[in-house]
mmCIF file of C-alpha atoms in Angstrom:
data_model
loop_
_atom_site.group_PDB
_atom_site.id
_atom_site.type_symbol
_atom_site.label_atom_id
_atom_site.label_comp_id
_atom_site.label_asym_id
_atom_site.label_seq_id
_atom_site.Cartn_x
_atom_site.Cartn_y
_atom_site.Cartn_z
ATOM 1 C CA UNK A 1 -4.306 16.451 -47.882
ATOM 2 C CA UNK A 2 -2.937 18.056 -51.130
ATOM 3 C CA UNK A 3 -2.690 22.016 -51.096
ATOM 4 C CA UNK A 4 -3.826 24.422 -53.733
ATOM 5 C CA UNK A 5 -0.848 25.945 -55.509
ATOM 6 C CA UNK A 6 -2.195 27.274 -58.780
ATOM 7 C CA UNK A 7 -5.131 29.653 -59.644
ATOM 8 C CA UNK A 8 -8.462 27.572 -60.243
ATOM 9 C CA UNK A 9 -10.571 27.788 -63.430
ATOM 10 C CA UNK A 10 -13.650 29.510 -61.749
ATOM 11 C CA UNK A 11 -14.751 30.488 -58.343
ATOM 12 C CA UNK A 12 -18.434 29.094 -58.311
ATOM 13 C CA UNK A 13 -17.554 26.851 -55.323
ATOM 14 C CA UNK A 14 -14.664 28.974 -53.827
ATOM 15 C CA UNK A 15 -14.220 28.227 -50.105
ATOM 16 C CA UNK A 16 -16.664 25.408 -50.116
ATOM 17 C CA UNK A 17 -15.890 21.653 -49.222
ATOM 18 C CA UNK A 18 -17.539 18.722 -51.106
ATOM 19 C CA UNK A 19 -17.877 15.103 -50.624
ATOM 20 C CA UNK A 20 -18.400 12.794 -53.739
ATOM 21 C CA UNK A 21 -19.103 9.116 -53.095
ATOM 22 C CA UNK A 22 -17.994 6.635 -55.458
ATOM 23 C CA UNK A 23 -15.483 9.050 -57.061
ATOM 24 C CA UNK A 24 -12.791 6.837 -57.980
ATOM 25 C CA UNK A 25 -14.311 6.295 -61.711
ATOM 26 C CA UNK A 26 -16.953 7.167 -64.041
ATOM 27 C CA UNK A 27 -19.502 9.854 -63.218
ATOM 28 C CA UNK A 28 -18.165 10.232 -59.773
ATOM 29 C CA UNK A 29 -14.695 11.049 -60.732
ATOM 30 C CA UNK A 30 -15.919 13.541 -63.539
ATOM 31 C CA UNK A 31 -18.103 15.395 -60.798
ATOM 32 C CA UNK A 32 -15.240 15.434 -58.377
ATOM 33 C CA UNK A 33 -12.982 16.924 -60.865
ATOM 34 C CA UNK A 34 -15.747 19.587 -62.026
ATOM 35 C CA UNK A 35 -16.400 20.812 -58.435
ATOM 36 C CA UNK A 36 -12.626 21.262 -57.950
ATOM 37 C CA UNK A 37 -12.260 23.140 -61.160
ATOM 38 C CA UNK A 38 -14.827 25.476 -60.011
ATOM 39 C CA UNK A 39 -13.288 26.060 -56.522
ATOM 40 C CA UNK A 40 -14.327 23.376 -54.239
ATOM 41 C CA UNK A 41 -12.063 21.407 -51.928
ATOM 42 C CA UNK A 42 -13.114 17.830 -52.623
ATOM 43 C CA UNK A 43 -13.191 14.540 -50.769
ATOM 44 C CA UNK A 44 -12.903 11.725 -53.435
ATOM 45 C CA UNK A 45 -14.614 8.845 -51.675
ATOM 46 C CA UNK A 46 -13.861 5.321 -52.499
ATOM 47 C CA UNK A 47 -14.790 1.836 -50.960
ATOM 48 C CA UNK A 48 -11.898 -0.394 -52.189
ATOM 49 C CA UNK A 49 -10.184 1.405 -55.283
ATOM 50 C CA UNK A 50 -7.631 3.507 -53.447
ATOM 51 C CA UNK A 51 -5.327 3.485 -56.362
ATOM 52 C CA UNK A 52 -7.888 4.849 -58.680
ATOM 53 C CA UNK A 53 -9.102 7.339 -56.044
ATOM 54 C CA UNK A 54 -5.471 8.819 -55.555
ATOM 55 C CA UNK A 55 -5.264 9.199 -59.396
ATOM 56 C CA UNK A 56 -8.417 11.301 -59.215
ATOM 57 C CA UNK A 57 -6.938 13.342 -56.517
ATOM 58 C CA UNK A 58 -3.656 13.666 -58.387
ATOM 59 C CA UNK A 59 -5.475 14.726 -61.390
ATOM 60 C CA UNK A 60 -7.276 17.547 -59.455
ATOM 61 C CA UNK A 61 -4.136 18.807 -57.970
ATOM 62 C CA UNK A 62 -2.256 18.943 -61.157
ATOM 63 C CA UNK A 63 -4.925 21.222 -62.485
ATOM 64 C CA UNK A 64 -4.571 23.643 -59.333
ATOM 65 C CA UNK A 65 -7.222 22.231 -57.238
ATOM 66 C CA UNK A 66 -7.393 20.745 -53.557
ATOM 67 C CA UNK A 67 -8.528 16.926 -52.831
ATOM 68 C CA UNK A 68 -7.998 14.163 -50.632
ATOM 69 C CA UNK A 69 -9.079 10.529 -50.862
ATOM 70 C CA UNK A 70 -11.154 9.055 -48.031
ATOM 71 C CA UNK A 71 -12.162 5.467 -47.622
ATOM 72 C CA UNK A 72 -15.785 4.677 -46.896
ATOM 73 C CA UNK A 73 -18.508 2.121 -47.458
ATOM 74 C CA UNK A 74 -21.595 4.231 -48.217
ATOM 75 C CA UNK A 75 -23.841 1.591 -46.622
ATOM 76 C CA UNK A 76 -21.948 1.847 -43.248
ATOM 77 C CA UNK A 77 -23.260 4.639 -40.775
ATOM 78 C CA UNK A 78 -20.080 4.686 -38.896
ATOM 79 C CA UNK A 79 -17.892 4.929 -42.171
ATOM 80 C CA UNK A 80 -19.904 7.833 -43.553
ATOM 81 C CA UNK A 81 -20.082 9.721 -40.288
ATOM 82 C CA UNK A 82 -16.327 9.416 -40.047
ATOM 83 C CA UNK A 83 -15.994 10.521 -43.524
ATOM 84 C CA UNK A 84 -17.937 13.834 -42.862
ATOM 85 C CA UNK A 85 -15.959 14.241 -39.804
ATOM 86 C CA UNK A 86 -12.666 13.938 -41.729
ATOM 87 C CA UNK A 87 -13.996 16.472 -44.304
ATOM 88 C CA UNK A 88 -14.868 19.030 -41.549
ATOM 89 C CA UNK A 89 -11.376 18.353 -39.965
ATOM 90 C CA UNK A 90 -9.589 18.864 -43.444
ATOM 91 C CA UNK A 91 -11.534 21.672 -44.849
ATOM 92 C CA UNK A 92 -13.576 23.365 -41.950
ATOM 93 C CA UNK A 93 -16.928 22.550 -43.315
ATOM 94 C CA UNK A 94 -19.183 20.431 -45.698
ATOM 95 C CA UNK A 95 -21.105 22.570 -48.283
ATOM 96 C CA UNK A 96 -21.745 19.947 -51.151
ATOM 97 C CA UNK A 97 -22.566 16.318 -50.663
ATOM 98 C CA UNK A 98 -22.914 14.243 -53.847
ATOM 99 C CA UNK A 99 -24.443 10.736 -53.165
ATOM 100 C CA UNK A 100 -23.188 9.146 -56.274
ATOM 101 C CA UNK A 101 -21.924 5.595 -55.287
ATOM 102 C CA UNK A 102 -23.966 2.798 -56.641
ATOM 103 C CA UNK A 103 -23.899 -0.594 -58.089
ATOM 104 C CA UNK A 104 -26.393 -2.956 -60.026
ATOM 105 C CA UNK A 105 -27.095 -6.721 -60.582
ATOM 106 C CA UNK A 106 -28.761 -8.102 -63.554
ATOM 107 C CA UNK A 107 -31.187 -10.650 -63.962
ATOM 108 C CA UNK A 108 -34.801 -11.710 -64.281
ATOM 109 C CA UNK A 109 -36.781 -10.944 -61.110
ATOM 110 C CA UNK A 110 -37.797 -14.345 -60.305
ATOM 111 C CA UNK A 111 -34.074 -15.424 -60.273
ATOM 112 C CA UNK A 112 -32.364 -12.537 -58.378
ATOM 113 C CA UNK A 113 -30.886 -13.933 -55.246
ATOM 114 C CA UNK A 114 -32.301 -11.832 -52.199
ATOM 115 C CA UNK A 115 -28.841 -11.132 -50.978
ATOM 116 C CA UNK A 116 -27.988 -9.598 -54.467
ATOM 117 C CA UNK A 117 -31.266 -7.487 -53.942
ATOM 118 C CA UNK A 118 -30.317 -6.509 -50.375
ATOM 119 C CA UNK A 119 -26.869 -5.214 -51.379
ATOM 120 C CA UNK A 120 -28.154 -3.100 -54.382
ATOM 121 C CA UNK A 121 -30.774 -1.556 -52.172
ATOM 122 C CA UNK A 122 -28.192 -1.079 -49.252
ATOM 123 C CA UNK A 123 -25.873 0.849 -51.519
ATOM 124 C CA UNK A 124 -28.077 2.518 -54.055
ATOM 125 C CA UNK A 125 -31.033 3.613 -51.629
ATOM 126 C CA UNK A 126 -29.972 3.102 -47.974
ATOM 127 C CA UNK A 127 -26.540 4.442 -48.724
ATOM 128 C CA UNK A 128 -28.046 7.666 -50.255
ATOM 129 C CA UNK A 129 -30.158 8.105 -47.026
ATOM 130 C CA UNK A 130 -27.034 7.481 -44.699
ATOM 131 C CA UNK A 131 -24.986 10.017 -46.769
ATOM 132 C CA UNK A 132 -27.881 12.450 -46.841
ATOM 133 C CA UNK A 133 -28.589 12.312 -43.259
ATOM 134 C CA UNK A 134 -24.899 12.596 -42.081
ATOM 135 C CA UNK A 135 -24.486 15.563 -44.522
ATOM 136 C CA UNK A 136 -27.714 17.209 -43.522
ATOM 137 C CA UNK A 137 -26.982 17.021 -39.807
ATOM 138 C CA UNK A 138 -23.479 18.834 -40.503
ATOM 139 C CA UNK A 139 -25.017 21.364 -42.782
ATOM 140 C CA UNK A 140 -27.980 22.164 -40.515
ATOM 141 C CA UNK A 141 -25.254 23.038 -37.895
ATOM 142 C CA UNK A 142 -23.649 25.403 -40.072
ATOM 143 C CA UNK A 143 -24.318 29.080 -40.793
ATOM 144 C CA UNK A 144 -24.145 28.669 -44.583
ATOM 145 C CA UNK A 145 -26.224 25.454 -44.755
ATOM 146 C CA UNK A 146 -25.478 23.516 -48.025
ATOM 147 C CA UNK A 147 -26.545 21.479 -50.976
ATOM 148 C CA UNK A 148 -27.088 17.622 -51.352
ATOM 149 C CA UNK A 149 -27.235 16.112 -54.775
ATOM 150 C CA UNK A 150 -28.300 12.460 -55.181
ATOM 151 C CA UNK A 151 -27.493 10.406 -58.219
ATOM 152 C CA UNK A 152 -30.599 8.663 -59.186
ATOM 153 C CA UNK A 153 -31.335 7.298 -62.836
ATOM 154 C CA UNK A 154 -33.954 7.595 -65.393
ATOM 155 C CA UNK A 155 -34.623 3.880 -64.561
ATOM 156 C CA UNK A 156 -36.112 5.135 -61.215
ATOM 157 C CA UNK A 157 -39.077 6.524 -63.385
ATOM 158 C CA UNK A 158 -39.666 3.427 -65.373
ATOM 159 C CA UNK A 159 -39.601 -0.170 -65.576
ATOM 160 C CA UNK A 160 -36.433 -1.661 -67.257
ATOM 161 C CA UNK A 161 -35.845 -5.330 -68.087
ATOM 162 C CA UNK A 162 -33.596 -7.304 -65.861
ATOM 163 C CA UNK A 163 -33.076 -4.509 -63.397
ATOM 164 C CA UNK A 164 -35.718 -4.849 -60.665
ATOM 165 C CA UNK A 165 -33.365 -4.041 -57.592
ATOM 166 C CA UNK A 166 -31.734 -1.142 -59.413
ATOM 167 C CA UNK A 167 -35.101 0.486 -60.655
ATOM 168 C CA UNK A 168 -36.848 0.202 -57.205
ATOM 169 C CA UNK A 169 -33.792 1.538 -55.424
ATOM 170 C CA UNK A 170 -33.330 4.449 -57.740
ATOM 171 C CA UNK A 171 -37.218 5.101 -57.595
ATOM 172 C CA UNK A 172 -36.773 5.371 -53.813
ATOM 173 C CA UNK A 173 -33.830 7.812 -54.276
ATOM 174 C CA UNK A 174 -36.195 10.219 -56.250
ATOM 175 C CA UNK A 175 -38.735 10.496 -53.473
ATOM 176 C CA UNK A 176 -36.464 10.364 -50.704
ATOM 177 C CA UNK A 177 -34.777 13.428 -52.434
ATOM 178 C CA UNK A 178 -38.046 15.183 -52.356
ATOM 179 C CA UNK A 179 -38.864 14.335 -49.067
ATOM 180 C CA UNK A 180 -35.625 15.659 -47.635
ATOM 181 C CA UNK A 181 -36.017 18.794 -49.606
ATOM 182 C CA UNK A 182 -39.239 19.621 -47.987
ATOM 183 C CA UNK A 183 -37.876 18.954 -44.476
ATOM 184 C CA UNK A 184 -34.821 21.100 -44.848
ATOM 185 C CA UNK A 185 -35.592 23.791 -47.241
ATOM 186 C CA UNK A 186 -36.360 26.423 -44.565
ATOM 187 C CA UNK A 187 -32.968 25.642 -43.054
ATOM 188 C CA UNK A 188 -31.122 26.283 -46.240
ATOM 189 C CA UNK A 189 -30.201 22.783 -47.291
ATOM 190 C CA UNK A 190 -31.275 22.152 -50.915
ATOM 191 C CA UNK A 191 -31.534 18.594 -52.010
ATOM 192 C CA UNK A 192 -32.065 17.670 -55.629
ATOM 193 C CA UNK A 193 -31.392 14.552 -57.690
ATOM 194 C CA UNK A 194 -29.772 13.956 -61.056
ATOM 195 C CA UNK A 195 -31.407 10.943 -63.043
ATOM 196 C CA UNK A 196 -29.060 10.100 -65.879
ATOM 197 C CA UNK A 197 -29.758 7.944 -68.949
ATOM 198 C CA UNK A 198 -27.153 5.896 -70.708
ATOM 199 C CA UNK A 199 -23.835 7.508 -70.057
ATOM 200 C CA UNK A 200 -20.425 6.518 -71.800
ATOM 201 C CA UNK A 201 -18.085 5.519 -69.077
ATOM 202 C CA UNK A 202 -15.269 3.121 -68.564
ATOM 203 C CA UNK A 203 -17.606 0.214 -67.715
ATOM 204 C CA UNK A 204 -20.154 0.823 -70.821
ATOM 205 C CA UNK A 205 -18.625 -2.155 -72.563
ATOM 206 C CA UNK A 206 -18.766 -4.403 -69.569
ATOM 207 C CA UNK A 207 -22.467 -3.671 -69.072
ATOM 208 C CA UNK A 208 -23.336 -4.246 -72.575
ATOM 209 C CA UNK A 209 -21.766 -7.584 -72.637
ATOM 210 C CA UNK A 210 -23.924 -8.626 -69.717
ATOM 211 C CA UNK A 211 -26.965 -6.897 -70.837
ATOM 212 C CA UNK A 212 -26.862 -7.782 -74.326
ATOM 213 C CA UNK A 213 -27.306 -4.411 -76.102
ATOM 214 C CA UNK A 214 -24.903 -2.529 -78.470
ATOM 215 C CA UNK A 215 -23.980 1.208 -79.098
ATOM 216 C CA UNK A 216 -26.170 1.107 -82.070
ATOM 217 C CA UNK A 217 -29.248 0.011 -79.894
ATOM 218 C CA UNK A 218 -28.707 3.025 -77.561
ATOM 219 C CA UNK A 219 -28.274 5.439 -80.422
ATOM 220 C CA UNK A 220 -31.456 4.016 -82.095
ATOM 221 C CA UNK A 221 -33.586 4.411 -78.922
ATOM 222 C CA UNK A 222 -32.175 7.855 -77.577
ATOM 223 C CA UNK A 223 -33.814 10.865 -79.358
ATOM 224 C CA UNK A 224 -30.502 12.659 -79.164
ATOM 225 C CA UNK A 225 -29.062 9.639 -80.925
ATOM 226 C CA UNK A 226 -25.924 9.121 -78.607
ATOM 227 C CA UNK A 227 -24.741 8.434 -75.185
ATOM 228 C CA UNK A 228 -24.292 11.144 -72.759
ATOM 229 C CA UNK A 229 -21.030 12.150 -71.398
ATOM 230 C CA UNK A 230 -19.617 12.253 -67.857
ATOM 231 C CA UNK A 231 -18.826 16.117 -68.479
ATOM 232 C CA UNK A 232 -22.320 16.665 -69.095
ATOM 233 C CA UNK A 233 -23.438 14.792 -65.911
ATOM 234 C CA UNK A 234 -20.774 16.768 -63.949
ATOM 235 C CA UNK A 235 -22.187 19.920 -65.393
ATOM 236 C CA UNK A 236 -25.874 19.066 -64.231
ATOM 237 C CA UNK A 237 -24.591 18.373 -60.790
ATOM 238 C CA UNK A 238 -22.617 21.670 -60.599
ATOM 239 C CA UNK A 239 -25.798 23.547 -61.433
ATOM 240 C CA UNK A 240 -27.957 21.582 -58.923
ATOM 241 C CA UNK A 241 -25.191 22.121 -56.146
ATOM 242 C CA UNK A 242 -25.243 25.963 -56.506
ATOM 243 C CA UNK A 243 -26.787 28.180 -54.013
ATOM 244 C CA UNK A 244 -28.309 30.738 -56.485
ATOM 245 C CA UNK A 245 -30.866 28.878 -58.394
ATOM 246 C CA UNK A 246 -33.966 28.528 -56.188
ATOM 247 C CA UNK A 247 -34.111 24.957 -56.748
ATOM 248 C CA UNK A 248 -34.855 22.165 -54.258
ATOM 249 C CA UNK A 249 -36.710 18.860 -54.419
ATOM 250 C CA UNK A 250 -36.036 18.743 -58.334
ATOM 251 C CA UNK A 251 -35.210 15.644 -60.227
ATOM 252 C CA UNK A 252 -33.097 16.654 -63.406
ATOM 253 C CA UNK A 253 -33.257 13.867 -65.841
ATOM 254 C CA UNK A 254 -30.459 13.997 -68.333
ATOM 255 C CA UNK A 255 -31.221 11.290 -70.632
ATOM 256 C CA UNK A 256 -31.203 12.551 -74.223
ATOM 257 C CA UNK A 257 -35.025 12.493 -74.359
ATOM 258 C CA UNK A 258 -35.247 8.718 -73.553
ATOM 259 C CA UNK A 259 -38.329 8.969 -71.172
ATOM 260 C CA UNK A 260 -39.898 11.702 -73.069
ATOM 261 C CA UNK A 261 -40.142 9.338 -76.092
ATOM 262 C CA UNK A 262 -42.257 6.686 -75.127
ATOM 263 C CA UNK A 263 -41.082 4.198 -77.510
ATOM 264 C CA UNK A 264 -38.527 4.489 -80.259
ATOM 265 C CA UNK A 265 -36.117 2.155 -82.101
ATOM 266 C CA UNK A 266 -35.142 3.330 -85.555
ATOM 267 C CA UNK A 267 -33.528 1.082 -87.863
ATOM 268 C CA UNK A 268 -31.927 3.592 -89.996
ATOM 269 C CA UNK A 269 -30.030 5.102 -86.977
ATOM 270 C CA UNK A 270 -26.388 4.307 -86.295
#
């Protein structure tokens, strides 16, 4: 575990401990860094990318934060239980749980292998339930309760070509979030979801290659005419994880207006 040795940028989450799953890259690493900047001690979860996870930890520590990398497969109950236990051992509590880890597979529904379907659902939906349940059990046992933020997707609210398992799983995350929020609200545990649209990450180019779209396609279809950024998604999670906003059971869609605009494709947009 790395120790805090410099002042933090803010104290929004001072004294809190957070887990961010799938935090070795992309949106997850941005969320972990943001929470640390705001005072949280952060568990940077990874499944297989230890080197990348340690790089995120190093970045947090270099900025004056506190973090530790913890390996766990989010679809494995024992792994997740051990990660929550380790968090409490390291930091004394679990106050924020961000279920961000996810995966997808692309292909026509009639051709998707059932094992690919199950793996996406295991990680993207069952993994969110396992993480929420483990975190919820810990938070319900604490005096100060806590906040759970599940990373869903705008694709959980709409059909999307070639992504049947992902869309189905993310739709499940949205209603799971609402259900857990209702169950745990009186006990002081908020449960919310973030539903990103197309976000610029280090795997954007790879996704484009396999799905057959370009930056220009996304810009033309999105009312804000650009990708979202990792920093913007981290800011959204930071808001949802706060304990002073009277928000639970909410799905915050951050998609640049995509879902609100039922159909758009402007040739003159670049």
